[in-house]
Amino acid sequence: MHEPRDSGELLMAAADDDQRAWDMLESRYGPRMWATARACGLSEADAADAVQGAWLRLLEHLHTIRDPSGIGAWLATTTRREAMLILRKGRPGVPLPEVVPGDPDPAAAVLEADNSRRLWNAVSGLHEPCRTLLRLVASDCGNRQVAGRLGVPLGSVGPTRSRCLERLRTLIHQQETVQ
Amino acid sequence: MINEEYFLAALRLAAGHDPLPEHVSAAARDAYGLRVPQAVTAVPAECPASREVRSSDGCKMVRFVAAGLTFDLEVTVGDGLIDVAGQIVPHPGEGSHVDVRTPHLTLTRRLARTGHFAATGLPPGWLSVVCHRPGQPPVQTRWVRIRP
């Protein structure tokens, strides 16, 4: 039997009572939904709620998603929206950006590039000190450790990291443009 | 800056740090069992009494509307559990019942003549109420997150 691979096909199969298709969607998009929620600054417990909320929203819209092939971006954006709502409840009065499911979300687009090989290829393509710095940051090294490993002043790590992330963003954008 | 945080999250994801916890993945897969075929979704509406404001006693009012029905839910969070007192107006008809649902527990309740129902001792988290009507499609409120 042909196994559906395309995300849109998986979504339609899930809408048609196929638990396995739903599980495959979860395998494919669950990790990036988690990363999206955590990137918003949520604790593990709140991030779990945001991810669960996004899957429940998908249940509500299972038959009405306008662009099934864009389900990955839809889930990422919906996770971010649920995360923002949780943040807003925790910090009343703090204005948060409006996120509408289905709208293009540049931040979600970054997570669309979370294929490990692609991302690490992009990091490998950076010059030093960015290459080493981002590898250290990805390994959860703190600023002090990064400064020690790179032999740079502690105060320079933050600004250098920002510049390196900007270069990584540019490089990924260039690679996507070429493809 | 949030875009930086997204990049860092993607890098950590690629590096295998902060992976998706297994219980979150399992909960997402189990969520599939919560779908209600043919259900009409009741969407949030302004609640004139309190506009989804939580009062000092931990009570929260939420309203959902669809298919000519209004769901008013008064949700109380205390001792780590959720109590729901609700009313559906107009009464959806003889033989109707509601399922008060969380991802881990569903409590079924008959409706009083006034459309009232109640359920207690639910775990905090996501909550939804489904009204089953004989001969008509069920009406399900959107999922709402209830935490202390």
PDB file of C-alpha atoms in Angstrom, chain A residues 14 17-19 22-23 26-27 30-31 34-36 38-40 46 48-49 51-53 55-57 59-60 80 82 84 86 89 107 111 114 116 119-120 123 137-140 162 165 168-169, chain B residues 1-15 17-21 23-35 41 52 60 103-104 125-126 140-145 147:
ATOM      1  CA  ALA A  14      -5.969  12.287   9.200  1.00  0.00           C
ATOM      2  CA  ASP A  17     -10.036   8.827  10.208  1.00  0.00           C
ATOM      3  CA  ASP A  18      -6.418   7.721   9.788  1.00  0.00           C
ATOM      4  CA  GLN A  19      -4.659   7.734  13.178  1.00  0.00           C
ATOM      5  CA  TRP A  22      -1.981  11.932  12.456  1.00  0.00           C
ATOM      6  CA  ASP A  23       0.937  10.216  14.192  1.00  0.00           C
ATOM      7  CA  GLU A  26       3.108  14.608  14.977  1.00  0.00           C
ATOM      8  CA  SER A  27       6.481  12.992  14.263  1.00  0.00           C
ATOM      9  CA  GLY A  30       6.065  17.994  16.964  1.00  0.00           C
ATOM     10  CA  PRO A  31       9.761  18.830  17.527  1.00  0.00           C
ATOM     11  CA  TRP A  34       8.159  22.359  20.831  1.00  0.00           C
ATOM     12  CA  ALA A  35      11.072  24.530  19.730  1.00  0.00           C
ATOM     13  CA  THR A  36       8.635  27.279  18.745  1.00  0.00           C
ATOM     14  CA  ARG A  38      10.300  27.176  23.987  1.00  0.00           C
ATOM     15  CA  ALA A  39      11.633  29.971  21.794  1.00  0.00           C
ATOM     16  CA  CYS A  40       8.819  32.156  23.103  1.00  0.00           C
ATOM     17  CA  ASP A  46       3.610  25.914  29.638  1.00  0.00           C
ATOM     18  CA  ALA A  48       3.579  21.477  26.746  1.00  0.00           C
ATOM     19  CA  ASP A  49       0.237  23.310  27.041  1.00  0.00           C
ATOM     20  CA  VAL A  51       1.882  22.443  21.848  1.00  0.00           C
ATOM     21  CA  GLN A  52      -1.152  20.501  23.050  1.00  0.00           C
ATOM     22  CA  GLY A  53      -3.313  23.555  22.356  1.00  0.00           C
ATOM     23  CA  TRP A  55      -2.908  20.097  18.147  1.00  0.00           C
ATOM     24  CA  LEU A  56      -6.381  20.648  19.613  1.00  0.00           C
ATOM     25  CA  ARG A  57      -6.832  23.657  17.301  1.00  0.00           C
ATOM     26  CA  LEU A  59      -8.619  18.978  15.495  1.00  0.00           C
ATOM     27  CA  GLU A  60     -11.086  21.875  15.400  1.00  0.00           C
ATOM     28  CA  ARG A  80       3.298  30.538  18.619  1.00  0.00           C
ATOM     29  CA  GLU A  82      -1.030  29.731  21.872  1.00  0.00           C
ATOM     30  CA  MET A  84       1.689  34.196  23.214  1.00  0.00           C
ATOM     31  CA  ILE A  86      -0.161  31.846  27.705  1.00  0.00           C
ATOM     32  CA  LYS A  89      -2.054  35.552  30.873  1.00  0.00           C
ATOM     33  CA  ALA A 107      10.134  33.400  12.715  1.00  0.00           C
ATOM     34  CA  LEU A 111      12.075  26.788  12.187  1.00  0.00           C
ATOM     35  CA  ASP A 114      15.278  23.075  11.189  1.00  0.00           C
ATOM     36  CA  SER A 116      19.594  19.312  11.058  1.00  0.00           C
ATOM     37  CA  LEU A 119      21.147  24.020   9.391  1.00  0.00           C
ATOM     38  CA  TRP A 120      24.527  22.599  10.325  1.00  0.00           C
ATOM     39  CA  VAL A 123      26.685  26.963  10.322  1.00  0.00           C
ATOM     40  CA  VAL A 137      25.648  28.187  21.923  1.00  0.00           C
ATOM     41  CA  ALA A 138      23.726  25.256  20.434  1.00  0.00           C
ATOM     42  CA  SER A 139      25.352  23.040  23.044  1.00  0.00           C
ATOM     43  CA  ASP A 140      23.907  25.243  25.769  1.00  0.00           C
ATOM     44  CA  SER A 162      23.757  38.609  17.381  1.00  0.00           C
ATOM     45  CA  LEU A 165      22.911  34.828  13.948  1.00  0.00           C
ATOM     46  CA  LEU A 168      23.379  32.670   9.548  1.00  0.00           C
ATOM     47  CA  ARG A 169      19.981  34.117   8.686  1.00  0.00           C
TER      48      ARG A 169
ATOM     49  CA  MET B   1      14.859  39.731  20.358  1.00  0.00           C
ATOM     50  CA  ILE B   2      12.433  37.002  19.443  1.00  0.00           C
ATOM     51  CA  ASN B   3      13.930  36.167  16.050  1.00  0.00           C
ATOM     52  CA  GLU B   4      17.248  35.453  17.756  1.00  0.00           C
ATOM     53  CA  GLU B   5      15.456  33.159  20.173  1.00  0.00           C
ATOM     54  CA  TYR B   6      13.915  31.290  17.253  1.00  0.00           C
ATOM     55  CA  PHE B   7      17.319  30.800  15.687  1.00  0.00           C
ATOM     56  CA  LEU B   8      18.767  29.578  18.950  1.00  0.00           C
ATOM     57  CA  ALA B   9      15.818  27.213  19.431  1.00  0.00           C
ATOM     58  CA  ALA B  10      16.360  25.814  15.937  1.00  0.00           C
ATOM     59  CA  LEU B  11      20.081  25.364  16.627  1.00  0.00           C
ATOM     60  CA  ARG B  12      19.430  23.601  19.916  1.00  0.00           C
ATOM     61  CA  LEU B  13      16.832  21.424  18.207  1.00  0.00           C
ATOM     62  CA  ALA B  14      19.350  20.499  15.511  1.00  0.00           C
ATOM     63  CA  ALA B  15      22.002  19.846  18.149  1.00  0.00           C
ATOM     64  CA  HIS B  17      19.354  19.759  23.067  1.00  0.00           C
ATOM     65  CA  ASP B  18      15.913  20.489  24.530  1.00  0.00           C
ATOM     66  CA  PRO B  19      14.192  17.695  22.585  1.00  0.00           C
ATOM     67  CA  LEU B  20      10.439  17.266  22.497  1.00  0.00           C
ATOM     68  CA  PRO B  21       9.505  15.390  25.722  1.00  0.00           C
ATOM     69  CA  HIS B  23       4.868  12.797  27.217  1.00  0.00           C
ATOM     70  CA  VAL B  24       4.155  15.852  25.030  1.00  0.00           C
ATOM     71  CA  SER B  25       4.453  13.720  21.916  1.00  0.00           C
ATOM     72  CA  ALA B  26       2.204  11.025  23.412  1.00  0.00           C
ATOM     73  CA  ALA B  27      -0.409  13.600  24.432  1.00  0.00           C
ATOM     74  CA  ALA B  28      -0.460  14.982  20.878  1.00  0.00           C
ATOM     75  CA  ARG B  29      -1.047  11.528  19.437  1.00  0.00           C
ATOM     76  CA  ASP B  30      -3.763  10.765  21.985  1.00  0.00           C
ATOM     77  CA  ALA B  31      -5.487  14.049  21.079  1.00  0.00           C
ATOM     78  CA  TYR B  32      -6.639  12.426  17.858  1.00  0.00           C
ATOM     79  CA  GLY B  33      -9.087  10.372  19.916  1.00  0.00           C
ATOM     80  CA  LEU B  34     -10.774  13.607  21.031  1.00  0.00           C
ATOM     81  CA  ARG B  35     -12.237  14.510  17.643  1.00  0.00           C
ATOM     82  CA  THR B  41     -17.690  24.303  16.806  1.00  0.00           C
ATOM     83  CA  GLU B  52     -13.796  36.117  30.714  1.00  0.00           C
ATOM     84  CA  LYS B  60     -13.967  32.365  35.520  1.00  0.00           C
ATOM     85  CA  PRO B 103      -7.604  15.338  27.255  1.00  0.00           C
ATOM     86  CA  HIS B 104      -7.472  12.802  30.102  1.00  0.00           C
ATOM     87  CA  GLY B 125      -5.394  22.130  31.446  1.00  0.00           C
ATOM     88  CA  TRP B 126      -7.454  22.074  28.272  1.00  0.00           C
ATOM     89  CA  GLN B 140     -18.555  21.400  20.722  1.00  0.00           C
ATOM     90  CA  THR B 141     -17.029  24.438  22.399  1.00  0.00           C
ATOM     91  CA  ARG B 142     -13.543  25.431  21.382  1.00  0.00           C
ATOM     92  CA  TRP B 143     -10.865  24.101  23.695  1.00  0.00           C
ATOM     93  CA  VAL B 144     -10.037  26.555  26.458  1.00  0.00           C
ATOM     94  CA  ARG B 145      -7.006  26.402  28.750  1.00  0.00           C
ATOM     95  CA  ARG B 147      -4.944  26.731  34.888  1.00  0.00           C
TER      96      ARG B 147
END
